Amino acid sequence: MRINNVEISNFRILKSISTKMTEMMLLVGKNSSGKTSYFEIFDIFYGNKKFILSDFSKGLISKTIINSIYKDFKDLKNMDEESINKLIQRFPVIELKLTLDLSDIKDYSKIKPLIYEFQNNESLILVSRYKISNIVNFIKNYEEYKQKIEEKYKGVIDFFDYFIDEYENYYKVEHYTTKLGKHSKSPLIDNKIIEDIFRINIIKARRDVDDATDQNKQTISASLWKYFQLTNKSEVKHKHLFANQTS
């Protein structure tokens, strides 16, 4: 299975990008241009890390935006499902889409949850989203809390403040697959299944090292050096030459 294309939306500085993938990719850019974020979104969606409020792209969450959504939810009891879904879509969402090439897979049983009932399984799109869920309870709990604040403390809390404090209790990660140009999608896929299929390993760079005479202070971080040794299953000779070539 190969990844042919990566799309990232609303994650930190990466508000909307699409990248065609090859067998080997080299990601180059200035500091704070999104290189680390590009890899960390994989680690969060397919690993054990969690999203935090600052992971949403700048400008997606503001008092004006969040409170305006709540104002349109005031008549929740009289809204039909379609109207509720349209309002839900106005809440910020972090999204990762992978276009997967399955043409080289011989045993589809290993990825059965991904292929669902789609025809022509040579390629499909895995969609991972961090989105709001159970908006009805969110609104209901806010209004109950708001009433308590007003009655007990004669205070006021608007929906934006409640959202900032409680959003992580109502946001969740979901995964599903779909086909290019199709509206149908698979049932939601459990996180554990995704974690079993995808393995993400990230070695973070160290910016405070530039001494090729000390193995612990080489331009390549100590962690990367150990990883390099393990993958080659032998101690690397001429370490100083290797360090100089990669500085």
PDB file of C-alpha atoms in Angstrom:
ATOM      1  CA  MET A   1       0.000   0.000   0.000  1.00  0.00           C
ATOM      2  CA  ARG A   2       1.371   3.379  -1.001  1.00  0.00           C
ATOM      3  CA  ILE A   3       0.288   6.937  -0.262  1.00  0.00           C
ATOM      4  CA  ASN A   4      -0.131   8.832  -3.537  1.00  0.00           C
ATOM      5  CA  ASN A   5      -1.391  12.136  -2.182  1.00  0.00           C
ATOM      6  CA  VAL A   6      -1.692  13.970   1.140  1.00  0.00           C
ATOM      7  CA  GLU A   7      -4.161  16.768   1.872  1.00  0.00           C
ATOM      8  CA  ILE A   8      -4.093  18.719   5.145  1.00  0.00           C
ATOM      9  CA  SER A   9      -6.683  21.285   6.209  1.00  0.00           C
ATOM     10  CA  ASN A  10      -6.830  23.695   9.159  1.00  0.00           C
ATOM     11  CA  PHE A  11      -3.835  22.316  11.071  1.00  0.00           C
ATOM     12  CA  ARG A  12      -1.639  25.069  12.501  1.00  0.00           C
ATOM     13  CA  ILE A  13       0.099  26.965   9.685  1.00  0.00           C
ATOM     14  CA  LEU A  14      -1.043  24.305   7.179  1.00  0.00           C
ATOM     15  CA  LYS A  15      -4.471  25.723   6.442  1.00  0.00           C
ATOM     16  CA  SER A  16      -4.854  24.043   3.060  1.00  0.00           C
ATOM     17  CA  ILE A  17      -2.143  22.035   1.301  1.00  0.00           C
ATOM     18  CA  SER A  18      -1.998  19.095  -1.089  1.00  0.00           C
ATOM     19  CA  THR A  19       1.153  17.067  -1.756  1.00  0.00           C
ATOM     20  CA  LYS A  20       1.773  14.389  -4.366  1.00  0.00           C
ATOM     21  CA  MET A  21       3.895  11.634  -2.858  1.00  0.00           C
ATOM     22  CA  THR A  22       6.731   9.585  -4.335  1.00  0.00           C
ATOM     23  CA  GLU A  23       8.726   6.694  -2.884  1.00  0.00           C
ATOM     24  CA  MET A  24      11.172   9.122  -1.289  1.00  0.00           C
ATOM     25  CA  MET A  25      10.212  12.629  -0.196  1.00  0.00           C
ATOM     26  CA  LEU A  26      12.457  15.467   0.958  1.00  0.00           C
ATOM     27  CA  LEU A  27      10.652  18.256   2.784  1.00  0.00           C
ATOM     28  CA  VAL A  28      12.580  21.534   2.734  1.00  0.00           C
ATOM     29  CA  GLY A  29      11.558  24.928   4.068  1.00  0.00           C
ATOM     30  CA  LYS A  30      12.363  27.878   6.287  1.00  0.00           C
ATOM     31  CA  ASN A  31      11.912  27.783  10.048  1.00  0.00           C
ATOM     32  CA  SER A  32       8.248  27.958  11.104  1.00  0.00           C
ATOM     33  CA  SER A  33       7.053  27.082   7.596  1.00  0.00           C
ATOM     34  CA  GLY A  34       5.177  23.953   8.719  1.00  0.00           C
ATOM     35  CA  LYS A  35       7.685  21.114   8.227  1.00  0.00           C
ATOM     36  CA  THR A  36       7.249  19.751  11.753  1.00  0.00           C
ATOM     37  CA  SER A  37       3.480  20.216  11.609  1.00  0.00           C
ATOM     38  CA  TYR A  38       3.365  18.231   8.360  1.00  0.00           C
ATOM     39  CA  PHE A  39       4.650  15.142  10.167  1.00  0.00           C
ATOM     40  CA  GLU A  40       3.014  15.706  13.536  1.00  0.00           C
ATOM     41  CA  ILE A  41      -0.517  15.601  12.154  1.00  0.00           C
ATOM     42  CA  PHE A  42       0.163  11.958  11.213  1.00  0.00           C
ATOM     43  CA  ASP A  43       1.462  11.293  14.710  1.00  0.00           C
ATOM     44  CA  ILE A  44      -1.685  12.752  16.291  1.00  0.00           C
ATOM     45  CA  PHE A  45      -4.255  11.112  14.013  1.00  0.00           C
ATOM     46  CA  TYR A  46      -2.560   7.703  13.908  1.00  0.00           C
ATOM     47  CA  GLY A  47      -0.758   7.685  17.254  1.00  0.00           C
ATOM     48  CA  ASN A  48      -1.589   8.293  20.888  1.00  0.00           C
ATOM     49  CA  LYS A  49      -1.279  12.081  20.955  1.00  0.00           C
ATOM     50  CA  LYS A  50      -4.219  14.461  21.271  1.00  0.00           C
ATOM     51  CA  PHE A  51      -5.127  17.682  19.520  1.00  0.00           C
ATOM     52  CA  ILE A  52      -5.077  20.925  21.491  1.00  0.00           C
ATOM     53  CA  LEU A  53      -6.772  24.246  20.823  1.00  0.00           C
ATOM     54  CA  SER A  54      -3.667  25.834  19.276  1.00  0.00           C
ATOM     55  CA  ASP A  55      -3.584  23.078  16.625  1.00  0.00           C
ATOM     56  CA  PHE A  56      -6.454  24.786  14.795  1.00  0.00           C
ATOM     57  CA  SER A  57      -5.263  27.190  12.107  1.00  0.00           C
ATOM     58  CA  LYS A  58      -5.215  30.844  13.092  1.00  0.00           C
ATOM     59  CA  GLY A  59      -8.526  32.624  12.598  1.00  0.00           C
ATOM     60  CA  LEU A  60     -10.739  29.532  12.796  1.00  0.00           C
ATOM     61  CA  ILE A  61     -11.720  30.044  16.431  1.00  0.00           C
ATOM     62  CA  SER A  62     -12.819  33.493  17.569  1.00  0.00           C
ATOM     63  CA  LYS A  63     -15.495  34.941  19.831  1.00  0.00           C
ATOM     64  CA  THR A  64     -17.382  36.311  16.833  1.00  0.00           C
ATOM     65  CA  ILE A  65     -17.381  33.021  14.887  1.00  0.00           C
ATOM     66  CA  ILE A  66     -18.280  30.698  17.770  1.00  0.00           C
ATOM     67  CA  ASN A  67     -20.956  32.951  19.277  1.00  0.00           C
ATOM     68  CA  SER A  68     -22.568  33.482  15.867  1.00  0.00           C
ATOM     69  CA  ILE A  69     -22.923  29.712  15.445  1.00  0.00           C
ATOM     70  CA  TYR A  70     -24.610  29.457  18.840  1.00  0.00           C
ATOM     71  CA  LYS A  71     -27.079  32.219  17.965  1.00  0.00           C
ATOM     72  CA  ASP A  72     -28.237  30.144  14.997  1.00  0.00           C
ATOM     73  CA  PHE A  73     -28.636  27.126  17.288  1.00  0.00           C
ATOM     74  CA  LYS A  74     -31.032  28.865  19.662  1.00  0.00           C
ATOM     75  CA  ASP A  75     -34.081  27.326  18.037  1.00  0.00           C
ATOM     76  CA  LEU A  76     -32.567  23.844  18.269  1.00  0.00           C
ATOM     77  CA  LYS A  77     -35.811  22.102  19.268  1.00  0.00           C
ATOM     78  CA  ASN A  78     -37.509  23.154  16.046  1.00  0.00           C
ATOM     79  CA  MET A  79     -34.602  22.377  13.709  1.00  0.00           C
ATOM     80  CA  ASP A  80     -34.584  19.337  11.441  1.00  0.00           C
ATOM     81  CA  GLU A  81     -31.552  17.072  11.069  1.00  0.00           C
ATOM     82  CA  GLU A  82     -30.412  18.671   7.813  1.00  0.00           C
ATOM     83  CA  SER A  83     -30.380  22.158   9.355  1.00  0.00           C
ATOM     84  CA  ILE A  84     -28.464  20.909  12.398  1.00  0.00           C
ATOM     85  CA  ASN A  85     -25.856  19.242  10.167  1.00  0.00           C
ATOM     86  CA  LYS A  86     -25.349  22.462   8.209  1.00  0.00           C
ATOM     87  CA  LEU A  87     -24.637  24.355  11.418  1.00  0.00           C
ATOM     88  CA  ILE A  88     -22.310  21.608  12.665  1.00  0.00           C
ATOM     89  CA  GLN A  89     -20.238  22.079   9.505  1.00  0.00           C
ATOM     90  CA  ARG A  90     -19.549  25.669  10.567  1.00  0.00           C
ATOM     91  CA  PHE A  91     -17.527  24.514  13.573  1.00  0.00           C
ATOM     92  CA  PRO A  92     -13.772  24.288  12.872  1.00  0.00           C
ATOM     93  CA  VAL A  93     -12.480  20.896  11.692  1.00  0.00           C
ATOM     94  CA  ILE A  94      -8.925  19.597  11.295  1.00  0.00           C
ATOM     95  CA  GLU A  95      -8.699  17.148   8.406  1.00  0.00           C
ATOM     96  CA  LEU A  96      -6.160  14.790   6.859  1.00  0.00           C
ATOM     97  CA  LYS A  97      -6.863  12.961   3.584  1.00  0.00           C
ATOM     98  CA  LEU A  98      -4.648  10.207   2.210  1.00  0.00           C
ATOM     99  CA  THR A  99      -5.109   8.874  -1.307  1.00  0.00           C
ATOM    100  CA  LEU A 100      -4.019   5.245  -1.032  1.00  0.00           C
ATOM    101  CA  ASP A 101      -2.788   3.013  -3.847  1.00  0.00           C
ATOM    102  CA  LEU A 102      -3.769  -0.587  -3.069  1.00  0.00           C
ATOM    103  CA  SER A 103      -2.769  -2.150  -6.389  1.00  0.00           C
ATOM    104  CA  ASP A 104       0.198  -4.015  -4.876  1.00  0.00           C
ATOM    105  CA  ILE A 105      -1.797  -5.621  -2.041  1.00  0.00           C
ATOM    106  CA  LYS A 106      -2.397  -9.352  -2.420  1.00  0.00           C
ATOM    107  CA  ASP A 107      -4.195 -10.021   0.860  1.00  0.00           C
ATOM    108  CA  TYR A 108      -7.058  -7.545   1.306  1.00  0.00           C
ATOM    109  CA  SER A 109      -8.144  -9.165   4.566  1.00  0.00           C
ATOM    110  CA  LYS A 110      -5.527  -7.111   6.417  1.00  0.00           C
ATOM    111  CA  ILE A 111      -7.192  -3.857   5.392  1.00  0.00           C
ATOM    112  CA  LYS A 112     -10.788  -5.060   5.159  1.00  0.00           C
ATOM    113  CA  PRO A 113     -12.191  -2.207   7.333  1.00  0.00           C
ATOM    114  CA  LEU A 114     -10.784   0.294   4.835  1.00  0.00           C
ATOM    115  CA  ILE A 115     -12.190  -1.137   1.612  1.00  0.00           C
ATOM    116  CA  TYR A 116     -15.771  -1.563   2.891  1.00  0.00           C
ATOM    117  CA  GLU A 117     -18.096  -2.309  -0.083  1.00  0.00           C
ATOM    118  CA  PHE A 118     -16.350  -0.161  -2.677  1.00  0.00           C
ATOM    119  CA  GLN A 119     -15.905  -1.449  -6.205  1.00  0.00           C
ATOM    120  CA  ASN A 120     -12.465  -1.356  -7.860  1.00  0.00           C
ATOM    121  CA  ASN A 121     -10.289  -1.289  -4.755  1.00  0.00           C
ATOM    122  CA  GLU A 122      -7.055  -0.254  -6.450  1.00  0.00           C
ATOM    123  CA  SER A 123      -7.298   3.131  -4.759  1.00  0.00           C
ATOM    124  CA  LEU A 124      -9.335   4.869  -2.094  1.00  0.00           C
ATOM    125  CA  ILE A 125      -9.188   7.899   0.195  1.00  0.00           C
ATOM    126  CA  LEU A 126      -8.731   7.619   3.946  1.00  0.00           C
ATOM    127  CA  VAL A 127     -10.267  10.644   5.657  1.00  0.00           C
ATOM    128  CA  SER A 128      -9.336  11.495   9.255  1.00  0.00           C
ATOM    129  CA  ARG A 129     -11.116  14.389  10.963  1.00  0.00           C
ATOM    130  CA  TYR A 130     -11.037  16.105  14.334  1.00  0.00           C
ATOM    131  CA  LYS A 131     -14.565  17.457  14.619  1.00  0.00           C
ATOM    132  CA  ILE A 132     -17.340  18.324  16.998  1.00  0.00           C
ATOM    133  CA  SER A 133     -19.734  15.561  17.988  1.00  0.00           C
ATOM    134  CA  ASN A 134     -23.059  15.479  19.830  1.00  0.00           C
ATOM    135  CA  ILE A 135     -23.738  19.172  19.371  1.00  0.00           C
ATOM    136  CA  VAL A 136     -27.186  18.797  20.952  1.00  0.00           C
ATOM    137  CA  ASN A 137     -25.649  17.842  24.308  1.00  0.00           C
ATOM    138  CA  PHE A 138     -23.024  20.564  23.931  1.00  0.00           C
ATOM    139  CA  ILE A 139     -25.695  23.266  23.590  1.00  0.00           C
ATOM    140  CA  LYS A 140     -27.889  21.740  26.291  1.00  0.00           C
ATOM    141  CA  ASN A 141     -25.039  21.521  28.813  1.00  0.00           C
ATOM    142  CA  TYR A 142     -23.967  25.081  28.060  1.00  0.00           C
ATOM    143  CA  GLU A 143     -27.449  26.460  28.655  1.00  0.00           C
ATOM    144  CA  GLU A 144     -27.750  24.572  31.952  1.00  0.00           C
ATOM    145  CA  TYR A 145     -24.340  25.850  33.067  1.00  0.00           C
ATOM    146  CA  LYS A 146     -25.169  29.377  31.956  1.00  0.00           C
ATOM    147  CA  GLN A 147     -28.364  29.310  34.018  1.00  0.00           C
ATOM    148  CA  LYS A 148     -26.477  28.177  37.141  1.00  0.00           C
ATOM    149  CA  ILE A 149     -23.923  30.960  36.742  1.00  0.00           C
ATOM    150  CA  GLU A 150     -26.679  33.542  36.400  1.00  0.00           C
ATOM    151  CA  GLU A 151     -28.691  32.240  39.371  1.00  0.00           C
ATOM    152  CA  LYS A 152     -25.859  31.543  41.831  1.00  0.00           C
ATOM    153  CA  TYR A 153     -23.290  34.175  40.979  1.00  0.00           C
ATOM    154  CA  LYS A 154     -25.285  36.737  39.000  1.00  0.00           C
ATOM    155  CA  GLY A 155     -22.610  36.327  36.375  1.00  0.00           C
ATOM    156  CA  VAL A 156     -22.558  35.818  32.634  1.00  0.00           C
ATOM    157  CA  ILE A 157     -20.664  33.317  30.494  1.00  0.00           C
ATOM    158  CA  ASP A 158     -21.033  33.396  26.736  1.00  0.00           C
ATOM    159  CA  PHE A 159     -20.843  30.342  24.505  1.00  0.00           C
ATOM    160  CA  PHE A 160     -17.331  31.162  23.291  1.00  0.00           C
ATOM    161  CA  ASP A 161     -15.904  31.024  26.834  1.00  0.00           C
ATOM    162  CA  TYR A 162     -17.703  27.737  27.485  1.00  0.00           C
ATOM    163  CA  PHE A 163     -16.436  26.373  24.163  1.00  0.00           C
ATOM    164  CA  ILE A 164     -12.805  27.185  25.047  1.00  0.00           C
ATOM    165  CA  ASP A 165     -13.122  25.463  28.438  1.00  0.00           C
ATOM    166  CA  GLU A 166     -15.077  22.392  27.322  1.00  0.00           C
ATOM    167  CA  TYR A 167     -14.425  21.790  23.601  1.00  0.00           C
ATOM    168  CA  GLU A 168     -12.193  18.744  24.181  1.00  0.00           C
ATOM    169  CA  ASN A 169     -15.134  16.925  25.792  1.00  0.00           C
ATOM    170  CA  TYR A 170     -17.177  17.294  22.613  1.00  0.00           C
ATOM    171  CA  TYR A 171     -14.571  16.998  19.880  1.00  0.00           C
ATOM    172  CA  LYS A 172     -13.383  13.606  18.691  1.00  0.00           C
ATOM    173  CA  VAL A 173     -11.303  11.984  15.961  1.00  0.00           C
ATOM    174  CA  GLU A 174     -13.116   9.990  13.299  1.00  0.00           C
ATOM    175  CA  HIS A 175     -11.817   7.927  10.371  1.00  0.00           C
ATOM    176  CA  TYR A 176     -13.598   6.673   7.279  1.00  0.00           C
ATOM    177  CA  THR A 177     -12.804   5.838   3.666  1.00  0.00           C
ATOM    178  CA  THR A 178     -14.355   7.028   0.434  1.00  0.00           C
ATOM    179  CA  LYS A 179     -13.665   6.985  -3.298  1.00  0.00           C
ATOM    180  CA  LEU A 180     -12.594   9.908  -5.461  1.00  0.00           C
ATOM    181  CA  GLY A 181     -15.664  11.665  -6.824  1.00  0.00           C
ATOM    182  CA  LYS A 182     -18.076   9.526  -4.784  1.00  0.00           C
ATOM    183  CA  HIS A 183     -20.462  10.642  -2.029  1.00  0.00           C
ATOM    184  CA  SER A 184     -20.642   7.244  -0.334  1.00  0.00           C
ATOM    185  CA  LYS A 185     -18.332   6.491   2.570  1.00  0.00           C
ATOM    186  CA  SER A 186     -17.538   3.606   4.863  1.00  0.00           C
ATOM    187  CA  PRO A 187     -18.786   3.322   8.445  1.00  0.00           C
ATOM    188  CA  LEU A 188     -16.502   5.003  10.968  1.00  0.00           C
ATOM    189  CA  ILE A 189     -13.293   3.036  11.507  1.00  0.00           C
ATOM    190  CA  ASP A 190     -12.041   2.457  15.040  1.00  0.00           C
ATOM    191  CA  ASN A 191      -8.815   4.210  16.095  1.00  0.00           C
ATOM    192  CA  LYS A 192      -7.252   0.898  17.113  1.00  0.00           C
ATOM    193  CA  ILE A 193      -7.668  -0.488  13.593  1.00  0.00           C
ATOM    194  CA  ILE A 194      -6.010   2.602  12.119  1.00  0.00           C
ATOM    195  CA  GLU A 195      -3.119   2.342  14.594  1.00  0.00           C
ATOM    196  CA  ASP A 196      -2.606  -1.312  13.631  1.00  0.00           C
ATOM    197  CA  ILE A 197      -2.433  -0.462   9.916  1.00  0.00           C
ATOM    198  CA  PHE A 198      -0.259   2.662  10.092  1.00  0.00           C
ATOM    199  CA  ARG A 199       3.060   2.985  11.880  1.00  0.00           C
ATOM    200  CA  ILE A 200       4.375   6.523  12.284  1.00  0.00           C
ATOM    201  CA  ASN A 201       7.884   7.132  13.634  1.00  0.00           C
ATOM    202  CA  ILE A 202       9.115  10.686  14.126  1.00  0.00           C
ATOM    203  CA  ILE A 203      12.591  11.672  15.299  1.00  0.00           C
ATOM    204  CA  LYS A 204      12.612  15.337  16.235  1.00  0.00           C
ATOM    205  CA  ALA A 205      15.593  17.445  15.202  1.00  0.00           C
ATOM    206  CA  ARG A 206      17.840  19.144  17.726  1.00  0.00           C
ATOM    207  CA  ARG A 207      18.844  22.686  16.858  1.00  0.00           C
ATOM    208  CA  ASP A 208      21.442  23.089  19.600  1.00  0.00           C
ATOM    209  CA  VAL A 209      24.052  20.660  18.279  1.00  0.00           C
ATOM    210  CA  ASP A 210      26.979  21.362  16.001  1.00  0.00           C
ATOM    211  CA  ASP A 211      30.022  19.533  17.364  1.00  0.00           C
ATOM    212  CA  ALA A 212      31.173  16.621  15.201  1.00  0.00           C
ATOM    213  CA  THR A 213      33.851  15.650  17.743  1.00  0.00           C
ATOM    214  CA  ASP A 214      31.248  14.640  20.326  1.00  0.00           C
ATOM    215  CA  GLN A 215      28.779  11.898  19.393  1.00  0.00           C
ATOM    216  CA  ASN A 216      26.142  13.432  21.685  1.00  0.00           C
ATOM    217  CA  LYS A 217      26.503  16.857  20.082  1.00  0.00           C
ATOM    218  CA  GLN A 218      26.673  16.051  16.403  1.00  0.00           C
ATOM    219  CA  THR A 219      24.645  17.960  13.842  1.00  0.00           C
ATOM    220  CA  ILE A 220      22.505  14.846  13.533  1.00  0.00           C
ATOM    221  CA  SER A 221      20.751  14.359  16.857  1.00  0.00           C
ATOM    222  CA  ALA A 222      21.806  11.604  19.226  1.00  0.00           C
ATOM    223  CA  SER A 223      18.464   9.872  18.677  1.00  0.00           C
ATOM    224  CA  LEU A 224      18.884   9.848  14.903  1.00  0.00           C
ATOM    225  CA  TRP A 225      22.444   8.597  15.258  1.00  0.00           C
ATOM    226  CA  LYS A 226      21.299   5.652  17.392  1.00  0.00           C
ATOM    227  CA  TYR A 227      18.496   4.926  14.934  1.00  0.00           C
ATOM    228  CA  PHE A 228      20.986   4.965  12.055  1.00  0.00           C
ATOM    229  CA  GLN A 229      23.214   2.485  13.875  1.00  0.00           C
ATOM    230  CA  LEU A 230      20.344   0.141  14.708  1.00  0.00           C
ATOM    231  CA  THR A 231      18.955   0.081  11.183  1.00  0.00           C
ATOM    232  CA  ASN A 232      22.385  -0.748   9.794  1.00  0.00           C
ATOM    233  CA  LYS A 233      22.880  -3.401  12.511  1.00  0.00           C
ATOM    234  CA  SER A 234      26.526  -2.545  12.870  1.00  0.00           C
ATOM    235  CA  GLU A 235      28.645   0.207  14.308  1.00  0.00           C
ATOM    236  CA  VAL A 236      29.281   2.891  11.729  1.00  0.00           C
ATOM    237  CA  LYS A 237      32.914   3.644  10.977  1.00  0.00           C
ATOM    238  CA  HIS A 238      34.335   7.071  10.191  1.00  0.00           C
ATOM    239  CA  LYS A 239      31.710   8.855  12.258  1.00  0.00           C
ATOM    240  CA  HIS A 240      33.405  12.223  11.815  1.00  0.00           C
ATOM    241  CA  LEU A 241      33.156  11.939   8.021  1.00  0.00           C
ATOM    242  CA  PHE A 242      29.491  11.042   8.217  1.00  0.00           C
ATOM    243  CA  ALA A 243      28.791  14.011  10.485  1.00  0.00           C
ATOM    244  CA  ASN A 244      30.667  16.413   8.207  1.00  0.00           C
ATOM    245  CA  GLN A 245      28.756  15.261   5.138  1.00  0.00           C
ATOM    246  CA  THR A 246      25.403  15.891   6.804  1.00  0.00           C
ATOM    247  CA  SER A 247      26.183  19.215   8.461  1.00  0.00           C
TER     248      SER A 247
END
